[in-house]
Short mmCIF file of C-alpha atoms in Angstrom, two decimals:
data_model
loop_
_atom_site.label_atom_id
_atom_site.label_comp_id
_atom_site.label_asym_id
_atom_site.label_seq_id
_atom_site.Cartn_x
_atom_site.Cartn_y
_atom_site.Cartn_z
CA MET A 1 0.00 0.00 0.00
CA THR A 2 1.22 3.48 -0.83
CA ARG A 3 2.37 5.36 2.25
CA ARG A 4 1.85 9.07 2.72
CA ASN A 5 5.46 9.89 1.82
CA ASP A 6 5.47 7.72 -1.30
CA ILE A 7 3.16 9.72 -3.57
CA LEU A 8 5.73 12.22 -4.82
CA GLU A 9 8.21 9.41 -5.38
CA ASP A 10 5.53 7.55 -7.37
CA LEU A 11 4.88 10.64 -9.47
CA PHE A 12 8.54 11.05 -10.37
CA SER A 13 8.69 7.37 -11.34
CA MET A 14 6.16 8.15 -14.09
CA ARG A 15 8.17 11.05 -15.50
CA ASP A 16 8.39 11.39 -19.28
CA GLU A 17 11.04 13.97 -20.19
CA GLU A 18 9.89 14.31 -23.80
CA TYR A 19 6.32 14.96 -22.70
CA ARG A 20 7.56 17.36 -20.02
CA ALA A 21 9.36 19.48 -22.62
CA PHE A 22 6.26 19.50 -24.82
CA PHE A 23 3.73 20.25 -22.09
CA SER A 24 5.85 22.97 -20.48
CA ARG A 25 5.31 25.08 -23.58
CA LEU A 26 1.53 24.78 -23.23
CA VAL A 27 1.30 26.10 -19.66
CA PRO A 28 3.39 29.30 -19.55
CA THR A 29 1.98 30.27 -16.17
CA VAL A 30 3.82 27.34 -14.53
CA PRO A 31 7.64 27.42 -14.21
CA PRO A 32 9.17 24.45 -16.11
CA GLU A 33 10.93 23.30 -12.95
CA ASN A 34 7.49 22.77 -11.39
CA ILE A 35 6.41 20.31 -14.07
CA ILE A 36 7.29 16.62 -13.67
CA GLY A 37 6.00 15.44 -17.05
CA ILE A 38 3.30 12.79 -16.63
CA ARG A 39 0.76 11.93 -19.29
CA THR A 40 -2.80 12.47 -18.12
CA PRO A 41 -4.15 8.91 -18.66
CA LEU A 42 -1.33 7.51 -16.55
CA LEU A 43 -1.95 10.05 -13.80
CA ARG A 44 -5.69 9.32 -13.80
CA LYS A 45 -4.97 5.60 -13.49
CA TYR A 46 -2.71 6.33 -10.55
CA ALA A 47 -5.42 8.48 -8.92
CA GLU A 48 -7.80 5.55 -9.24
CA SER A 49 -5.30 3.23 -7.57
CA VAL A 50 -4.76 5.42 -4.49
CA SER A 51 -8.20 7.02 -4.16
CA GLY A 52 -9.68 6.61 -0.69
CA SER A 53 -6.42 5.43 0.85
CA PRO A 54 -4.86 7.04 3.93
CA ALA A 55 -2.06 8.27 1.67
CA ALA A 56 -4.56 10.03 -0.57
CA GLU A 57 -6.37 11.61 2.36
CA SER A 58 -3.07 12.86 3.75
CA PHE A 59 -2.09 14.19 0.32
CA LEU A 60 -5.39 16.08 -0.05
CA ALA A 61 -4.83 17.74 3.32
CA ARG A 62 -1.47 19.16 2.22
CA LEU A 63 -1.81 22.38 0.24
CA PRO A 64 -0.21 24.07 -1.55
CA HIS A 65 1.64 21.60 -3.75
CA ARG A 66 4.76 22.43 -5.72
CA TYR A 67 4.30 20.45 -8.92
CA LEU A 68 1.62 20.78 -11.58
CA GLU A 69 1.07 17.03 -11.51
CA GLU A 70 0.48 17.15 -7.78
CA ASN A 71 -2.29 19.65 -8.47
CA ASN A 72 -3.68 17.46 -11.24
CA LEU A 73 -3.63 14.45 -8.95
CA HIS A 74 -5.40 16.53 -6.30
CA ALA A 75 -8.10 17.39 -8.85
CA PHE A 76 -8.49 13.78 -9.98
CA LEU A 77 -8.87 12.57 -6.40
CA ILE A 78 -11.62 15.11 -5.73
CA GLU A 79 -13.34 14.02 -8.94
CA ARG A 80 -13.66 10.52 -7.51
CA MET A 81 -15.50 11.62 -4.36
CA ASP A 82 -19.10 10.41 -4.18
CA ASP A 83 -20.22 12.73 -1.38
CA PHE A 84 -21.27 16.15 -2.67
CA ASP A 85 -20.51 18.08 0.51
CA LYS A 86 -17.08 16.50 0.86
CA ALA A 87 -16.25 17.15 -2.81
CA LEU A 88 -17.46 20.73 -2.57
CA GLU A 89 -15.42 21.40 0.56
CA ALA A 90 -12.33 19.91 -1.09
CA ALA A 91 -12.92 21.93 -4.26
CA GLU A 92 -13.30 25.17 -2.31
CA ALA A 93 -9.99 24.52 -0.56
CA PHE A 94 -8.27 23.63 -3.83
CA LEU A 95 -9.51 26.36 -6.20
CA PRO A 96 -7.23 29.14 -4.86
CA HIS A 97 -4.22 26.95 -5.67
CA ILE A 98 -5.01 26.30 -9.35
CA ASP A 99 -2.46 28.22 -11.40
CA ASN A 100 -2.91 26.99 -14.97
CA TRP A 101 -5.59 26.22 -17.55
CA GLY A 102 -4.62 22.54 -17.80
CA THR A 103 -5.41 21.72 -14.19
CA CYS A 104 -8.52 23.90 -14.27
CA ASP A 105 -9.98 22.35 -17.41
CA SER A 106 -9.40 18.75 -16.34
CA PHE A 107 -11.12 19.27 -12.97
CA ARG A 108 -14.75 18.13 -13.20
CA PRO A 109 -16.10 16.50 -10.03
CA ARG A 110 -18.65 13.97 -11.21
CA VAL A 111 -20.89 14.22 -8.17
CA PHE A 112 -21.56 17.88 -8.98
CA ARG A 113 -23.82 16.81 -11.84
CA LYS A 114 -26.23 15.23 -9.35
CA HIS A 115 -26.71 18.45 -7.33
CA PRO A 116 -27.41 21.22 -9.88
CA ASP A 117 -29.45 23.47 -7.61
CA GLU A 118 -26.94 23.39 -4.77
CA LEU A 119 -23.96 23.73 -7.09
CA LEU A 120 -25.39 26.74 -8.89
CA LEU A 121 -25.15 28.89 -5.76
CA HIS A 122 -21.41 28.25 -5.65
CA ILE A 123 -20.93 28.69 -9.39
CA ARG A 124 -22.35 32.20 -9.17
CA ARG A 125 -19.90 33.01 -6.39
CA TRP A 126 -16.94 31.53 -8.26
CA ILE A 127 -17.72 33.49 -11.40
CA ALA A 128 -18.04 36.69 -9.36
CA SER A 129 -14.74 36.08 -7.52
CA GLY A 130 -12.50 37.95 -9.97
CA LYS A 131 -9.85 35.21 -9.60
CA THR A 132 -8.79 33.92 -13.00
CA TYR A 133 -8.97 30.17 -12.54
CA THR A 134 -11.86 30.26 -10.09
CA VAL A 135 -13.87 32.24 -12.64
CA ARG A 136 -12.77 29.87 -15.40
CA PHE A 137 -13.77 26.87 -13.31
CA GLY A 138 -17.22 28.35 -12.64
CA LEU A 139 -17.75 28.89 -16.36
CA GLU A 140 -16.55 25.36 -17.03
CA MET A 141 -19.16 24.02 -14.61
CA LEU A 142 -21.88 26.00 -16.44
CA MET A 143 -20.64 24.52 -19.71
CA CYS A 144 -20.40 20.94 -18.45
CA PHE A 145 -23.56 20.66 -16.36
CA TYR A 146 -26.03 23.33 -17.49
CA LEU A 147 -26.36 23.16 -21.26
CA ASP A 148 -28.91 20.34 -21.18
CA ASP A 149 -31.95 20.06 -18.90
CA GLY A 150 -30.56 22.54 -16.39
CA PHE A 151 -30.13 25.33 -18.93
CA SER A 152 -31.42 28.84 -18.27
CA PRO A 153 -31.21 31.84 -20.65
CA GLU A 154 -29.60 33.64 -17.72
CA PHE A 155 -26.42 31.55 -17.98
CA PRO A 156 -25.07 32.77 -21.35
CA LYS A 157 -25.91 36.28 -20.20
CA ILE A 158 -23.67 35.78 -17.14
CA ALA A 159 -20.81 34.63 -19.40
CA ALA A 160 -21.32 37.43 -21.92
CA GLU A 161 -21.28 40.14 -19.27
CA LEU A 162 -17.88 39.24 -17.82
CA SER A 163 -15.37 42.04 -18.26
CA PRO A 164 -12.89 41.21 -21.05
CA GLY A 165 -9.13 41.36 -20.78
CA ASP A 166 -8.11 38.20 -18.93
CA TYR A 167 -6.99 35.79 -21.66
CA TYR A 168 -7.81 32.61 -19.74
CA ILE A 169 -11.29 33.81 -18.82
CA ASP A 170 -11.96 35.15 -22.32
CA MET A 171 -10.97 31.80 -23.80
CA MET A 172 -13.38 29.96 -21.53
CA VAL A 173 -16.20 32.35 -22.44
CA ALA A 174 -15.50 31.59 -26.10
CA TRP A 175 -15.43 27.85 -25.39
CA TYR A 176 -18.71 28.14 -23.47
CA PHE A 177 -20.45 29.82 -26.40
CA ALA A 178 -18.99 27.41 -28.95
CA SER A 179 -20.37 24.50 -26.91
CA ALA A 180 -23.67 26.28 -26.35
CA LEU A 181 -24.06 26.86 -30.09
CA PHE A 182 -24.14 23.09 -30.53
CA LYS A 183 -26.52 22.31 -27.69
CA ARG A 184 -28.62 25.50 -27.48
CA TRP A 185 -28.32 27.10 -30.91
CA ASP A 186 -31.62 28.99 -30.82
CA ASP A 187 -30.92 30.31 -27.32
CA VAL A 188 -27.40 31.58 -27.91
CA ILE A 189 -27.12 32.53 -31.59
CA PRO A 190 -28.64 35.97 -30.78
CA PHE A 191 -25.55 36.70 -28.66
CA ILE A 192 -23.44 36.22 -31.79
CA GLU A 193 -25.83 37.94 -34.19
CA GLU A 194 -26.12 40.99 -31.93
CA GLN A 195 -22.38 40.99 -31.10
CA ARG A 196 -23.06 40.90 -27.38
CA LEU A 197 -19.60 39.48 -26.69
CA PRO A 198 -16.39 41.56 -26.73
CA PRO A 199 -14.94 41.51 -30.28
CA TRP A 200 -12.02 39.16 -29.62
CA THR A 201 -14.18 36.73 -27.66
CA HIS A 202 -16.90 36.94 -30.32
CA ASN A 203 -14.47 35.90 -33.06
CA LYS A 204 -12.85 33.23 -30.92
CA ALA A 205 -16.25 31.68 -30.12
CA ILE A 206 -17.01 31.52 -33.84
CA GLN A 207 -13.57 30.04 -34.55
CA LYS A 208 -14.03 27.30 -31.97
CA ALA A 209 -17.52 26.55 -33.28
CA LEU A 210 -16.16 26.29 -36.83
CA GLU A 211 -13.58 23.78 -35.58
CA SER A 212 -16.29 21.64 -33.97
CA ARG A 213 -17.56 18.53 -35.73
CA ARG A 214 -20.85 18.96 -33.90
CA ILE A 215 -21.85 22.18 -35.67
CA THR A 216 -23.62 21.57 -38.99
CA PRO A 217 -22.17 22.84 -42.29
CA ALA A 218 -25.11 25.20 -42.70
CA GLN A 219 -24.56 26.64 -39.24
CA LYS A 220 -20.85 27.08 -39.96
CA SER A 221 -21.59 28.92 -43.17
CA TYR A 222 -23.85 31.30 -41.30
CA LEU A 223 -21.35 31.81 -38.48
CA ARG A 224 -18.67 32.83 -41.01
CA THR A 225 -20.86 35.77 -42.01
CA LEU A 226 -20.96 36.97 -38.39
CA LYS A 227 -17.23 37.48 -37.83
CA THR A 228 -15.99 40.95 -36.96
CA ASP A 229 -12.82 42.65 -38.18
CA VAL A 230 -11.78 43.87 -34.74
CA LYS A 231 -8.75 42.12 -33.23
CA LYS A 232 -7.66 41.96 -29.60
#
């Protein structure tokens, strides 16, 4: 059984130097020396193997971590929690320590889907926090869990009204609208038609929708006519 002091040693045993060099270029907000270099499927498999163990519980209690992969492991362990209150408490403690888009975007606690009304109260607070990755995470939760039965016309309005200028938030707003165009076309296309997003975000949302295999050719043709000439 993995002991509490073994986790970091285990992580370094999975190091892939080639992948480390590649991935370091994708997360410029993290110093290269704080990246071990572990492929995500391998890290998720490891999280599954230690989840619920005393070592994992001890690891979750120790924040902040130094390495990006420690943060990713932290996220993957929270994802595996079946108790909503426990997962929410762990997420609240962890969010201030997320420092890159990769960790943020791979963090999707599964139990959250089962508690949409309770979760929404926290999503509103996260989006209003002004903290880059907390805001991004809140938008991600709206995108993941509230574009189907839980959708409200209020949600794209919340995303559209965020102040522009933070690249990592702007990118998530664009991703949200690109996803929403697939699932809620009639509800969200007016935001594009009326240019209710900041210009850069507007164009990026269209770009991401055009790259999607889920958007129909006819929809893509129409979206191309809605691009603006303004650049960020």
